[in-house]
Amino acid sequence: MRTIILAIATLLAFTACDRSHDGKLDSTFETQLVDIVTYTGVDDDNHAVFRLDGRDDDPAVMLFTSVGAPEKVKTHERVLLTYAVNHRAPDGSYCYVDAMGYSRIINDSIRVNSNPIDTYSMRPIRLKSVWRTGEYLNLYAQVEYTGKNRLLYMMIDRDTKYNDTVDAYLVHDLLATPPDSIFYWRDTYLSINIGALKSPSAPCHVLRLYLNDDNNPNVKSHNFNIKP
């Protein structure tokens, strides 16, 4: 099992490029948006392009920017993008946006347990939001900051892998971090590819995610419809 280095949200700058479009909003009234998006590469002018997947199974929106490619971000990687809409297509399929910065987040694919579920650590998090966009399950939460590596990922219970409702768990393991190395709570984001569950051949219709939420200890699970 590989160790995940926790992605703490830190705003990073883009490489600047110039492009202008009709219909630009006065910057005084621009509304900043923050979304988890997929970096799809650059266009013919070497400007970064992102895909904003719709909530659940709503259509995606392509976001065209006037900035260069984000540094150290691979094509198809998920990032947290801060932007303002400059011009929106009449059909809503794409927008030209002013990209203000991005943060790298945890990208992963959903895993399957190899050991009994109760042998995995599920240390508390402080959940702020969890939602599905297309083939991604996204999570925004606070975790205890230690400055050290940890394990943080989503895992399917293999005993339910072929059921109509598949059980999944948020594994959170601080590994060998001593208690005096736990400092405070900080924001983090995960985006987990669950595309295998959406395959036409997969019997799953509902994903039931179990997690240990310090904010709502009585809420043990969250259900997500996987197929219409």
Short mmCIF file of C-alpha atoms in Angstrom, two decimals:
data_model
loop_
_atom_site.label_atom_id
_atom_site.label_comp_id
_atom_site.label_asym_id
_atom_site.label_seq_id
_atom_site.Cartn_x
_atom_site.Cartn_y
_atom_site.Cartn_z
CA MET A 1 0.00 0.00 0.00
CA ARG A 2 1.56 3.28 -1.04
CA THR A 3 1.66 6.19 1.38
CA ILE A 4 -0.36 9.26 0.47
CA ILE A 5 1.15 12.64 1.23
CA LEU A 6 -1.70 14.76 2.47
CA ALA A 7 -2.69 17.56 0.12
CA ILE A 8 -3.33 20.69 2.15
CA ALA A 9 -5.05 23.40 0.12
CA THR A 10 -2.48 26.02 -0.84
CA LEU A 11 -3.29 28.50 -3.58
CA LEU A 12 -0.77 28.35 -6.43
CA ALA A 13 -0.32 30.78 -9.30
CA PHE A 14 -0.58 30.14 -13.03
CA THR A 15 1.83 31.05 -15.78
CA ALA A 16 0.39 34.28 -17.19
CA CYS A 17 -0.77 34.60 -20.81
CA ASP A 18 -2.92 37.21 -22.53
CA ARG A 19 -6.35 36.70 -24.01
CA SER A 20 -9.47 38.87 -23.98
CA HIS A 21 -13.11 38.12 -24.80
CA ASP A 22 -16.25 40.12 -25.44
CA GLY A 23 -18.64 40.37 -22.54
CA LYS A 24 -15.98 40.59 -19.83
CA LEU A 25 -17.45 41.47 -16.47
CA ASP A 26 -16.16 44.44 -14.52
CA SER A 27 -13.59 42.93 -12.16
CA THR A 28 -15.15 44.89 -9.29
CA PHE A 29 -18.25 42.69 -9.56
CA GLU A 30 -16.63 39.38 -10.44
CA THR A 31 -17.82 36.53 -8.27
CA GLN A 32 -15.05 34.11 -7.40
CA LEU A 33 -15.94 30.44 -7.66
CA VAL A 34 -14.01 27.50 -6.23
CA ASP A 35 -14.57 24.05 -7.74
CA ILE A 36 -12.83 20.71 -8.08
CA VAL A 37 -12.13 20.37 -11.80
CA THR A 38 -10.14 18.16 -14.17
CA TYR A 39 -7.18 19.61 -16.05
CA THR A 40 -7.61 18.45 -19.66
CA GLY A 41 -4.51 20.08 -21.22
CA VAL A 42 -3.97 23.20 -23.29
CA ASP A 43 -5.70 24.58 -26.38
CA ASP A 44 -4.06 25.68 -29.64
CA ASP A 45 -2.89 28.90 -27.97
CA ASN A 46 -1.28 27.00 -25.08
CA HIS A 47 -3.93 28.13 -22.61
CA ALA A 48 -5.05 25.78 -19.84
CA VAL A 49 -8.45 24.09 -20.21
CA PHE A 50 -10.41 22.47 -17.38
CA ARG A 51 -13.56 20.33 -17.22
CA LEU A 52 -16.14 21.03 -14.52
CA ASP A 53 -18.19 17.85 -14.13
CA GLY A 54 -21.84 18.40 -13.24
CA ARG A 55 -23.33 17.37 -9.91
CA ASP A 56 -24.36 13.70 -9.97
CA ASP A 57 -24.89 13.04 -13.72
CA ASP A 58 -25.46 16.59 -14.95
CA PRO A 59 -23.50 17.62 -18.09
CA ALA A 60 -19.92 18.85 -17.79
CA VAL A 61 -18.85 22.42 -18.58
CA MET A 62 -15.51 23.17 -20.25
CA LEU A 63 -13.60 26.09 -18.73
CA PHE A 64 -11.27 27.94 -21.11
CA THR A 65 -8.68 30.19 -19.49
CA SER A 66 -6.13 32.80 -20.58
CA VAL A 67 -3.31 31.31 -18.48
CA GLY A 68 -0.64 28.75 -19.19
CA ALA A 69 -0.58 25.17 -17.99
CA PRO A 70 -0.50 24.73 -14.19
CA GLU A 71 2.95 23.69 -13.00
CA LYS A 72 3.49 20.04 -12.03
CA VAL A 73 -0.12 19.13 -12.85
CA LYS A 74 -0.66 16.19 -15.20
CA THR A 75 -3.39 15.92 -17.80
CA HIS A 76 -6.55 14.42 -16.25
CA GLU A 77 -5.42 15.40 -12.74
CA ARG A 78 -8.05 16.89 -10.45
CA VAL A 79 -7.32 20.28 -8.84
CA LEU A 80 -9.16 22.91 -6.83
CA LEU A 81 -9.61 25.90 -9.16
CA THR A 82 -10.42 29.48 -8.14
CA TYR A 83 -11.95 31.44 -11.04
CA ALA A 84 -14.52 33.97 -12.19
CA VAL A 85 -16.78 33.50 -15.21
CA ASN A 86 -15.93 35.92 -18.00
CA HIS A 87 -18.26 34.75 -20.78
CA ARG A 88 -20.72 31.83 -20.81
CA ALA A 89 -21.86 29.95 -23.92
CA PRO A 90 -25.62 30.24 -24.57
CA ASP A 91 -26.05 26.46 -24.22
CA GLY A 92 -23.93 26.37 -21.05
CA SER A 93 -21.49 23.82 -22.47
CA TYR A 94 -18.41 26.02 -22.00
CA CYS A 95 -17.22 29.24 -20.37
CA TYR A 96 -14.28 31.56 -20.73
CA VAL A 97 -13.01 32.21 -17.23
CA ASP A 98 -10.47 34.29 -15.37
CA ALA A 99 -8.39 31.67 -13.55
CA MET A 100 -6.97 33.13 -10.35
CA GLY A 101 -5.16 30.14 -8.89
CA TYR A 102 -5.33 26.46 -8.10
CA SER A 103 -4.53 24.00 -5.35
CA ARG A 104 -3.37 20.44 -5.83
CA ILE A 105 -5.52 17.86 -4.04
CA ILE A 106 -5.50 14.12 -3.41
CA ASN A 107 -6.30 12.17 -6.59
CA ASP A 108 -6.98 8.44 -6.33
CA SER A 109 -9.17 5.58 -7.54
CA ILE A 110 -11.41 3.64 -5.22
CA ARG A 111 -9.65 0.57 -3.79
CA VAL A 112 -10.71 -2.88 -2.57
CA ASN A 113 -9.75 -4.28 0.82
CA SER A 114 -7.28 -7.17 1.06
CA ASN A 115 -7.68 -7.62 4.84
CA PRO A 116 -10.73 -7.67 7.14
CA ILE A 117 -12.42 -4.26 7.30
CA ASP A 118 -11.95 -3.94 11.07
CA THR A 119 -8.16 -4.11 10.72
CA TYR A 120 -8.00 -0.73 8.94
CA SER A 121 -7.58 2.55 10.80
CA MET A 122 -10.45 5.02 10.44
CA ARG A 123 -9.28 7.97 12.46
CA PRO A 124 -11.80 10.83 12.71
CA ILE A 125 -12.11 13.61 10.19
CA ARG A 126 -14.27 16.73 10.36
CA LEU A 127 -16.47 16.43 7.30
CA LYS A 128 -17.56 19.62 5.54
CA SER A 129 -19.00 18.15 2.33
CA VAL A 130 -19.05 14.97 0.25
CA TRP A 131 -20.64 14.81 -3.21
CA ARG A 132 -20.50 13.02 -6.57
CA THR A 133 -19.73 14.61 -9.94
CA GLY A 134 -19.87 12.09 -12.78
CA GLU A 135 -17.37 9.33 -12.09
CA TYR A 136 -15.77 11.14 -9.14
CA LEU A 137 -16.65 11.09 -5.47
CA ASN A 138 -15.33 14.28 -3.86
CA LEU A 139 -14.70 15.01 -0.20
CA TYR A 140 -13.91 18.25 1.61
CA ALA A 141 -12.92 17.86 5.25
CA GLN A 142 -10.52 18.82 7.99
CA VAL A 143 -7.91 16.41 9.30
CA GLU A 144 -5.34 16.60 12.06
CA TYR A 145 -2.20 18.19 10.65
CA THR A 146 1.06 16.46 11.57
CA GLY A 147 3.50 17.41 8.81
CA LYS A 148 4.09 13.68 8.22
CA ASN A 149 2.86 11.10 5.73
CA ARG A 150 -0.41 9.28 6.33
CA LEU A 151 -2.90 7.02 4.54
CA LEU A 152 -6.15 8.63 3.40
CA TYR A 153 -8.24 6.83 0.78
CA MET A 154 -11.59 5.20 0.00
CA MET A 155 -11.92 1.43 -0.04
CA ILE A 156 -14.69 -0.94 -1.14
CA ASP A 157 -15.61 -3.90 1.04
CA ARG A 158 -14.98 -6.77 -1.39
CA ASP A 159 -17.86 -8.75 0.17
CA THR A 160 -20.27 -6.16 -1.29
CA LYS A 161 -18.39 -5.50 -4.54
CA TYR A 162 -21.05 -7.19 -6.71
CA ASN A 163 -24.10 -6.06 -4.75
CA ASP A 164 -26.69 -3.51 -5.77
CA THR A 165 -25.48 -1.42 -2.78
CA VAL A 166 -21.69 -1.37 -2.40
CA ASP A 167 -20.18 -0.50 0.98
CA ALA A 168 -17.09 1.71 1.03
CA TYR A 169 -14.99 3.12 3.86
CA LEU A 170 -12.77 6.15 4.32
CA VAL A 171 -9.47 4.79 5.62
CA HIS A 172 -7.50 7.34 7.63
CA ASP A 173 -4.28 6.12 9.21
CA LEU A 174 -1.67 8.41 10.81
CA LEU A 175 0.76 5.48 10.68
CA ALA A 176 3.38 5.80 13.43
CA THR A 177 2.81 9.49 14.15
CA PRO A 178 3.20 10.05 17.93
CA PRO A 179 0.41 11.99 19.71
CA ASP A 180 2.68 14.97 20.39
CA SER A 181 3.10 15.46 16.61
CA ILE A 182 -0.61 16.20 16.12
CA PHE A 183 -0.88 19.97 15.96
CA TYR A 184 -4.25 21.26 14.68
CA TRP A 185 -6.99 20.69 12.11
CA ARG A 186 -6.51 21.74 8.48
CA ASP A 187 -8.57 21.58 5.30
CA THR A 188 -7.99 18.87 2.74
CA TYR A 189 -9.71 17.67 -0.44
CA LEU A 190 -9.97 14.25 -2.07
CA SER A 191 -11.33 13.32 -5.48
CA ILE A 192 -11.78 9.59 -5.96
CA ASN A 193 -12.46 7.98 -9.34
CA ILE A 194 -15.34 5.53 -8.95
CA GLY A 195 -15.76 4.92 -12.68
CA ALA A 196 -15.50 1.15 -12.26
CA LEU A 197 -18.76 1.20 -10.29
CA LYS A 198 -20.50 3.13 -13.07
CA SER A 199 -19.56 0.60 -15.74
CA PRO A 200 -22.64 -0.89 -17.47
CA SER A 201 -21.45 -4.35 -16.41
CA ALA A 202 -21.21 -3.38 -12.73
CA PRO A 203 -24.35 -4.22 -10.69
CA CYS A 204 -23.84 -1.29 -8.28
CA HIS A 205 -26.60 1.32 -8.12
CA VAL A 206 -25.84 2.81 -4.71
CA LEU A 207 -22.51 3.53 -3.04
CA ARG A 208 -22.73 3.66 0.76
CA LEU A 209 -19.72 5.44 2.24
CA TYR A 210 -18.86 4.91 5.91
CA LEU A 211 -16.62 7.43 7.63
CA ASN A 212 -15.71 8.56 11.13
CA ASP A 213 -16.97 12.15 11.32
CA ASP A 214 -15.97 14.12 14.40
CA ASN A 215 -18.53 16.80 13.50
CA ASN A 216 -21.49 14.39 13.33
CA PRO A 217 -20.57 11.18 15.17
CA ASN A 218 -24.13 9.84 14.93
CA VAL A 219 -24.08 9.96 11.11
CA LYS A 220 -22.20 6.81 10.15
CA SER A 221 -22.73 6.70 6.38
CA HIS A 222 -23.70 8.64 3.26
CA ASN A 223 -25.46 7.14 0.23
CA PHE A 224 -24.83 8.10 -3.39
CA ASN A 225 -26.80 6.99 -6.44
CA ILE A 226 -24.28 5.71 -8.96
CA LYS A 227 -26.55 5.03 -11.93
CA PRO A 228 -29.69 6.87 -13.05
#
